[in-house]
Short mmCIF file of C-alpha atoms in Angstrom, two decimals:
data_model
loop_
_atom_site.label_atom_id
_atom_site.label_comp_id
_atom_site.label_asym_id
_atom_site.label_seq_id
_atom_site.Cartn_x
_atom_site.Cartn_y
_atom_site.Cartn_z
CA UNK B 1 -10.11 -36.17 -45.48
CA UNK B 2 -6.92 -35.68 -43.46
CA UNK B 3 -6.70 -32.01 -44.45
CA UNK B 4 -10.26 -31.36 -43.34
CA UNK B 5 -9.62 -33.12 -40.03
CA UNK B 6 -6.48 -31.03 -39.43
CA UNK B 7 -8.41 -27.90 -40.28
CA UNK B 8 -11.18 -28.88 -37.87
CA UNK B 9 -8.61 -29.55 -35.13
CA UNK B 10 -7.01 -26.15 -35.71
CA UNK B 11 -10.40 -24.45 -35.58
CA UNK B 12 -11.26 -26.24 -32.33
CA UNK B 13 -7.85 -25.32 -30.86
CA UNK B 14 -8.19 -21.67 -31.83
CA UNK B 15 -11.73 -21.52 -30.43
CA UNK B 16 -10.55 -23.16 -27.20
CA UNK B 17 -7.70 -20.67 -26.83
CA UNK B 18 -10.04 -17.76 -27.54
CA UNK B 19 -12.57 -19.01 -24.98
CA UNK B 20 -9.78 -19.52 -22.46
CA UNK B 21 -8.51 -15.98 -22.97
CA UNK B 22 -12.03 -14.57 -22.64
CA UNK B 23 -12.59 -16.62 -19.46
CA UNK B 24 -9.31 -15.42 -17.94
CA UNK B 25 -10.04 -11.79 -18.81
CA UNK B 26 -13.56 -12.10 -17.37
CA UNK B 27 -12.21 -13.66 -14.19
CA UNK B 28 -9.66 -10.87 -13.83
CA UNK B 29 -12.33 -8.21 -14.31
CA UNK B 30 -14.70 -9.81 -11.81
CA UNK B 31 -12.03 -10.45 -9.16
CA UNK B 32 -9.89 -7.36 -9.79
CA UNK B 33 -10.35 -6.18 -6.20
CA UNK B 34 -8.80 -9.44 -4.98
CA UNK B 35 -5.75 -9.38 -7.25
CA UNK B 36 -3.80 -6.65 -5.37
CA UNK B 37 -4.48 -8.50 -2.10
CA UNK B 38 -2.95 -11.66 -3.59
CA UNK B 39 0.07 -9.70 -4.77
CA UNK B 40 0.40 -8.02 -1.36
CA UNK B 41 0.22 -11.42 0.34
CA UNK B 42 3.04 -12.67 -1.93
CA UNK B 43 5.08 -9.58 -1.08
CA UNK B 44 4.70 -10.08 2.68
CA UNK B 45 5.34 -13.81 2.33
CA UNK B 46 8.65 -13.06 0.60
CA UNK B 47 9.62 -10.65 3.37
CA UNK B 48 8.69 -13.10 6.13
CA UNK B 49 10.67 -15.88 4.47
CA UNK B 50 13.74 -13.66 4.15
CA UNK B 51 13.47 -12.59 7.78
CA UNK B 52 13.18 -16.23 8.79
CA UNK B 53 16.40 -16.97 6.90
CA UNK B 54 18.14 -14.22 8.87
CA UNK B 55 17.39 -16.17 12.06
CA UNK B 56 19.45 -19.18 10.97
CA UNK B 57 22.47 -17.95 12.93
CA UNK B 58 20.42 -17.29 16.08
CA UNK B 59 17.99 -20.23 16.17
CA UNK B 60 19.30 -23.83 16.48
CA UNK B 61 19.37 -25.76 13.20
CA UNK B 62 17.31 -28.55 14.79
CA UNK B 63 14.24 -26.31 14.72
CA UNK B 64 12.17 -26.45 11.57
CA UNK B 65 11.57 -23.65 9.10
CA UNK B 66 7.98 -23.33 10.31
CA UNK B 67 9.25 -22.53 13.83
CA UNK B 68 11.45 -19.74 12.47
CA UNK B 69 8.57 -18.25 10.51
CA UNK B 70 6.29 -18.54 13.55
CA UNK B 71 8.90 -16.71 15.63
CA UNK B 72 9.06 -13.88 13.08
CA UNK B 73 5.27 -13.59 12.86
CA UNK B 74 4.94 -13.69 16.66
CA UNK B 75 7.57 -10.97 17.14
CA UNK B 76 5.99 -8.69 14.53
CA UNK B 77 2.52 -9.24 16.00
CA UNK B 78 3.74 -8.45 19.52
CA UNK B 79 5.51 -5.31 18.30
CA UNK B 80 2.37 -4.17 16.48
CA UNK B 81 0.16 -4.72 19.53
CA UNK B 82 2.57 -2.86 21.82
CA UNK B 83 2.78 0.11 19.44
CA UNK B 84 -1.01 0.21 18.99
CA UNK B 85 -1.70 0.07 22.73
CA UNK B 86 0.94 2.71 23.46
CA UNK B 87 -0.42 5.03 20.81
CA UNK B 88 -4.03 4.53 21.94
CA UNK B 89 -3.14 5.18 25.59
CA UNK B 90 -1.11 8.30 24.77
CA UNK B 91 -3.50 9.69 22.20
CA UNK B 92 -6.77 9.26 24.11
CA UNK B 93 -6.28 12.36 26.25
CA UNK B 94 -5.10 14.46 23.29
CA UNK B 95 -8.04 13.31 21.17
CA UNK B 96 -10.51 14.41 23.85
CA UNK B 97 -8.87 17.84 24.09
CA UNK B 98 -8.72 18.13 20.32
CA UNK B 99 -12.41 17.20 19.99
CA UNK B 100 -13.39 19.82 22.54
CA UNK B 101 -11.31 22.45 20.76
CA UNK B 102 -12.78 21.59 17.36
CA UNK B 103 -16.32 21.71 18.77
CA UNK B 104 -15.62 25.07 20.36
CA UNK B 105 -14.11 26.42 17.12
CA UNK B 106 -17.09 25.23 15.10
CA UNK B 107 -19.51 26.83 17.59
CA UNK B 108 -17.62 30.13 17.39
CA UNK B 109 -17.66 30.08 13.59
CA UNK B 110 -21.39 29.25 13.48
CA UNK B 111 -22.22 31.97 16.01
CA UNK B 112 -20.15 34.55 14.11
CA UNK B 113 -21.84 33.53 10.86
CA UNK B 114 -25.31 33.92 12.39
CA UNK B 115 -24.51 37.50 13.38
CA UNK B 116 -23.76 38.48 9.79
CA UNK B 117 -26.61 40.46 8.14
CA UNK B 118 -26.59 38.39 4.95
CA UNK B 119 -26.99 35.19 6.95
CA UNK B 120 -29.80 36.67 9.02
CA UNK B 121 -31.54 37.72 5.83
CA UNK B 122 -31.56 34.21 4.34
CA UNK B 123 -32.08 32.33 7.59
CA UNK B 124 -35.37 31.37 9.10
CA UNK B 125 -37.90 29.54 6.98
CA UNK B 126 -36.09 29.96 3.68
CA UNK B 127 -36.74 26.69 1.79
CA UNK B 128 -33.82 27.24 -0.59
CA UNK B 129 -31.36 27.47 2.31
CA UNK B 130 -32.84 24.40 3.94
CA UNK B 131 -32.44 22.45 0.71
CA UNK B 132 -28.68 23.02 0.89
CA UNK B 133 -28.46 21.48 4.34
CA UNK B 134 -28.02 17.70 4.57
CA UNK B 135 -31.04 15.81 5.80
CA UNK B 136 -30.93 13.18 8.53
CA UNK B 137 -31.35 10.42 5.92
CA UNK B 138 -28.35 11.72 4.00
CA UNK B 139 -26.27 11.91 7.16
CA UNK B 140 -27.26 8.36 8.05
CA UNK B 141 -26.26 7.22 4.56
CA UNK B 142 -22.84 8.83 4.93
CA UNK B 143 -22.36 7.11 8.28
CA UNK B 144 -23.36 3.74 6.82
CA UNK B 145 -20.93 4.16 3.93
CA UNK B 146 -18.13 5.09 6.32
CA UNK B 147 -18.62 2.05 8.54
CA UNK B 148 -19.06 -0.22 5.52
CA UNK B 149 -15.77 1.05 4.08
CA UNK B 150 -13.96 0.63 7.39
CA UNK B 151 -15.31 -2.91 7.79
CA UNK B 152 -14.31 -3.72 4.21
CA UNK B 153 -10.73 -2.53 4.79
CA UNK B 154 -10.46 -4.63 7.95
CA UNK B 155 -11.79 -7.68 6.11
CA UNK B 156 -9.30 -7.10 3.28
CA UNK B 157 -6.45 -6.85 5.81
CA UNK B 158 -7.54 -10.14 7.37
CA UNK B 159 -7.64 -11.84 3.95
CA UNK B 160 -4.20 -10.46 3.11
CA UNK B 161 -2.67 -11.72 6.37
CA UNK B 162 -4.21 -15.18 6.02
CA UNK B 163 -2.99 -15.54 2.43
CA UNK B 164 0.48 -14.30 3.41
CA UNK B 165 0.70 -16.95 6.15
CA UNK B 166 -0.33 -19.72 3.76
CA UNK B 167 2.15 -18.57 1.11
CA UNK B 168 4.86 -18.19 3.72
CA UNK B 169 4.58 -21.61 5.38
CA UNK B 170 4.37 -23.64 2.15
CA UNK B 171 5.74 -21.56 -0.76
CA UNK B 172 6.96 -24.55 -2.81
CA UNK B 173 3.45 -25.96 -3.03
CA UNK B 174 2.06 -22.84 -4.70
CA UNK B 175 5.22 -22.19 -6.72
CA UNK B 176 5.27 -25.74 -8.04
CA UNK B 177 1.62 -25.48 -9.01
CA UNK B 178 2.31 -22.29 -10.95
CA UNK B 179 5.26 -23.88 -12.76
CA UNK B 180 3.17 -26.85 -13.86
CA UNK B 181 0.82 -24.49 -15.71
CA UNK B 182 3.50 -23.65 -18.31
CA UNK B 183 5.19 -25.93 -20.89
CA UNK B 184 8.11 -28.04 -19.67
CA UNK B 185 10.69 -26.20 -21.76
CA UNK B 186 9.74 -22.90 -20.08
CA UNK B 187 9.74 -24.10 -16.48
CA UNK B 188 13.45 -23.69 -15.79
CA UNK B 189 13.45 -20.12 -17.12
CA UNK B 190 10.29 -19.27 -15.21
CA UNK B 191 11.74 -20.74 -12.02
CA UNK B 192 14.83 -18.54 -12.35
CA UNK B 193 12.62 -15.53 -13.08
CA UNK B 194 10.58 -16.20 -9.93
CA UNK B 195 13.82 -16.24 -7.92
CA UNK B 196 14.78 -12.88 -9.40
CA UNK B 197 11.29 -11.55 -8.67
CA UNK B 198 11.61 -12.60 -5.04
CA UNK B 199 14.97 -10.84 -4.81
CA UNK B 200 13.49 -7.71 -6.39
CA UNK B 201 10.58 -7.61 -3.93
CA UNK B 202 12.96 -8.09 -1.00
CA UNK B 203 15.30 -5.29 -2.19
CA UNK B 204 12.33 -2.99 -2.79
CA UNK B 205 11.01 -3.66 0.71
CA UNK B 206 14.42 -3.02 2.29
CA UNK B 207 14.67 0.28 0.44
CA UNK B 208 11.15 1.24 1.46
CA UNK B 209 11.79 0.37 5.11
CA UNK B 210 14.92 2.55 5.13
CA UNK B 211 12.93 5.48 3.71
CA UNK B 212 10.15 4.90 6.26
CA UNK B 213 12.69 4.84 9.11
CA UNK B 214 14.35 8.07 8.00
CA UNK B 215 11.03 9.89 7.55
CA UNK B 216 9.71 8.67 10.92
CA UNK B 217 12.85 9.75 12.80
CA UNK B 218 13.03 13.17 11.11
CA UNK B 219 9.31 13.89 11.55
CA UNK B 220 9.26 12.77 15.20
CA UNK B 221 12.38 14.77 16.05
CA UNK B 222 11.03 17.86 14.31
CA UNK B 223 7.68 17.64 16.13
CA UNK B 224 9.50 17.22 19.46
CA UNK B 225 11.52 20.39 18.79
CA UNK B 226 8.32 22.28 17.93
CA UNK B 227 6.65 21.12 21.14
CA UNK B 228 3.87 19.12 19.46
CA UNK B 229 2.31 16.42 21.70
CA UNK B 230 2.93 12.73 20.91
CA UNK B 231 6.05 13.27 18.75
CA UNK B 232 7.16 9.62 18.99
CA UNK B 233 3.73 8.24 18.10
CA UNK B 234 3.28 10.70 15.24
CA UNK B 235 6.76 9.88 13.97
CA UNK B 236 5.91 6.16 13.95
CA UNK B 237 2.64 6.88 12.15
CA UNK B 238 4.43 9.04 9.57
CA UNK B 239 6.96 6.29 8.95
CA UNK B 240 4.25 3.66 8.48
CA UNK B 241 2.14 5.65 6.02
CA UNK B 242 5.27 6.48 4.00
CA UNK B 243 4.97 2.90 2.72
CA UNK B 244 2.73 4.41 0.03
CA UNK B 245 4.98 6.78 -1.97
CA UNK B 246 3.80 10.30 -2.81
CA UNK B 247 0.41 9.78 -1.12
CA UNK B 248 1.16 8.48 2.37
CA UNK B 249 2.95 11.69 3.33
CA UNK B 250 -0.32 13.64 3.08
CA UNK B 251 -1.94 11.35 5.66
CA UNK B 252 1.12 11.71 7.92
CA UNK B 253 0.82 15.46 8.42
CA UNK B 254 -2.94 15.66 9.16
CA UNK B 255 -2.81 14.44 12.83
CA UNK B 256 0.19 16.69 13.49
CA UNK B 257 -1.64 19.72 12.07
CA UNK B 258 -4.71 18.96 14.18
CA UNK B 259 -2.62 18.78 17.34
CA UNK B 260 -0.72 21.92 16.38
CA UNK B 261 -4.02 23.77 15.95
CA UNK B 262 -4.46 23.53 19.74
CA UNK B 263 -1.60 26.02 20.15
CA UNK B 264 -1.37 28.85 17.61
CA UNK B 265 -1.13 29.66 13.93
CA UNK B 266 2.67 29.91 14.02
CA UNK B 267 2.93 26.32 15.26
CA UNK B 268 0.62 25.09 12.49
CA UNK B 269 2.72 26.90 9.91
CA UNK B 270 5.91 25.44 11.42
CA UNK B 271 4.52 21.90 11.22
CA UNK B 272 3.51 22.47 7.60
CA UNK B 273 7.01 23.74 6.74
CA UNK B 274 8.54 20.74 8.53
CA UNK B 275 6.33 18.40 6.50
CA UNK B 276 7.28 20.07 3.20
CA UNK B 277 11.00 19.92 4.01
CA UNK B 278 10.83 16.23 4.98
CA UNK B 279 8.77 15.43 1.88
CA UNK B 280 11.39 17.17 -0.26
CA UNK B 281 14.22 15.26 1.44
CA UNK B 282 12.35 11.96 1.14
CA UNK B 283 11.22 12.41 -2.46
CA UNK B 284 14.37 13.91 -3.98
CA UNK B 285 17.21 12.65 -1.77
CA UNK B 286 16.35 9.61 0.35
CA UNK B 287 14.12 7.60 -2.01
CA UNK B 288 16.19 8.14 -5.20
CA UNK B 289 19.45 7.27 -3.44
CA UNK B 290 18.00 4.23 -1.68
CA UNK B 291 16.02 2.92 -4.62
CA UNK B 292 18.98 3.43 -6.95
CA UNK B 293 20.84 0.78 -4.99
CA UNK B 294 17.76 -1.42 -4.54
CA UNK B 295 15.30 -1.15 -7.45
CA UNK B 296 15.75 1.33 -10.28
CA UNK B 297 12.34 2.82 -11.12
CA UNK B 298 11.61 6.15 -12.87
CA UNK B 299 9.59 8.43 -10.54
CA UNK B 300 7.12 9.39 -13.27
CA UNK B 301 6.42 5.71 -13.94
CA UNK B 302 5.67 5.16 -10.24
CA UNK B 303 3.17 8.05 -10.15
CA UNK B 304 1.43 6.90 -13.33
CA UNK B 305 1.29 3.35 -11.99
CA UNK B 306 -0.37 4.59 -8.79
CA UNK B 307 -2.98 6.53 -10.75
CA UNK B 308 -3.80 3.64 -13.08
CA UNK B 309 -3.76 1.03 -10.27
CA UNK B 310 -6.02 3.26 -8.18
CA UNK B 311 -8.51 3.60 -11.02
CA UNK B 312 -8.54 -0.14 -11.74
CA UNK B 313 -8.02 -1.77 -8.33
CA UNK B 314 -8.91 0.97 -5.84
CA UNK B 315 -7.11 1.56 -2.54
CA UNK B 316 -5.07 -1.64 -2.55
CA UNK B 317 -3.94 -0.93 -6.08
CA UNK B 318 -2.39 2.34 -4.90
CA UNK B 319 -0.84 0.56 -1.92
CA UNK B 320 1.03 -2.06 -3.97
CA UNK B 321 1.48 -0.16 -7.24
CA UNK B 322 5.23 0.44 -6.79
CA UNK B 323 6.34 -3.16 -6.12
CA UNK B 324 4.01 -4.32 -8.90
CA UNK B 325 5.74 -1.92 -11.30
CA UNK B 326 9.12 -3.24 -10.11
CA UNK B 327 8.09 -6.81 -10.97
CA UNK B 328 6.55 -5.76 -14.30
CA UNK B 329 9.76 -3.88 -15.13
CA UNK B 330 11.82 -7.00 -14.39
CA UNK B 331 9.63 -9.34 -16.45
CA UNK B 332 9.44 -6.98 -19.45
CA UNK B 333 13.19 -6.47 -19.36
CA UNK B 334 13.98 -10.19 -19.07
CA UNK B 335 11.36 -11.73 -21.35
CA UNK B 336 10.56 -9.06 -23.92
CA UNK B 337 13.61 -6.82 -24.27
CA UNK B 338 16.55 -9.18 -23.67
CA UNK B 339 15.12 -12.48 -24.91
CA UNK B 340 13.00 -11.27 -27.82
CA UNK B 341 13.90 -7.80 -29.07
CA UNK B 342 17.65 -7.94 -28.57
CA UNK B 343 18.06 -11.55 -29.77
CA UNK B 344 16.07 -11.24 -33.02
CA UNK B 345 18.14 -10.54 -36.13
#
C-alpha cells in the first residue's frame, strides 16, 4: 500500500512538473515580444542605479536614494529634450530642401523615362503595365502599416521606460521575489550571480557608450570637414544608433547620404568612404579593444545572437541581443562549466 502511494505521489509530481514546464513555455511563446522589453528595462534600471551611486559624493547624504535616482532621470530627460528640439529646429529647413530636391529628381527621372521609345510603346491603356502599379488601396494599406508600426514602437518605448523606473526605484522588491522562487540552498549562489550579472551589464553599457562616443565624434568631425549640413546633429544620431552593433551603423549613414546628395556625386562618395572607414575602425579597433576590457564576447557569437533574437523577438530582440548574450555567457560559464562540468570527476 505504501509503495503504491509513493508511486502515485511520484506520478503526480512528475505530471505537475511537466504541466508547469509546458505552461512556462507557452507563456514565453505568447509573451515573447514582451520579454526583450523586460530585459531592456532591467538593463536601464541597472545603469540608472549605478549613475545614482556616482552622485553620492555630490549630493548630501541626507537625501534619499529615490531623490538621487530622480535627479539622474530628470537630467537625462532634460538632455534628451534639448537634443531633440535642437535637432528638429536645425533639420527642418534641410528636410524641406531635401524633399524639394528629391521631388525634382523623381520628376526628372519620370519625364526621362516617358521619353524612351520602349516606355511609350507599353504606356497608355496597357492593362499589364497598370497591373504592376500599386493601387490606391494598396498604398493606403502600406500607410496604415507604417503608422501602426510607428505607434507600436512608441508604445513599446513607453512600456520599457515605465518598467525601468519601477525596477530602478525598488529593485530589492523584485529581486527578493525572484530569489524566493528558488530553493533556499540556491538563494545565496543566485544572489551572488545576480550581483555579477549587474556588474556585467554595467561594464557592457560603459563599453558601448565609449564606442558610441568615439563613432559620434569621428562621424561628426568628418561630415564637418566634408561640408555636410548638420554635422553635430548627424554625429549625435550616428552615436546613438551605434548602440545596436553591426546594424545601427547602416541607419547612421542614410541621413548623411541624403544631405550629401544635395551637392554632387563626389560628396556622396566621400560620405560613403567616411562611413566605411569609421565602421572599420569601430568594428575592428574600438569595439574589440573596449569590450576586451569590459565584456569578452566573440564577434561571430554576437552576430548570430542578433539574427536569432531578431527572428524570435523582432526589433527589440536585435536591440538587446548583445547584453543578453553577455548575461547568458556569464550564467553558462558560472553554473554549467565551472560548477558542473569542471567539478564532476
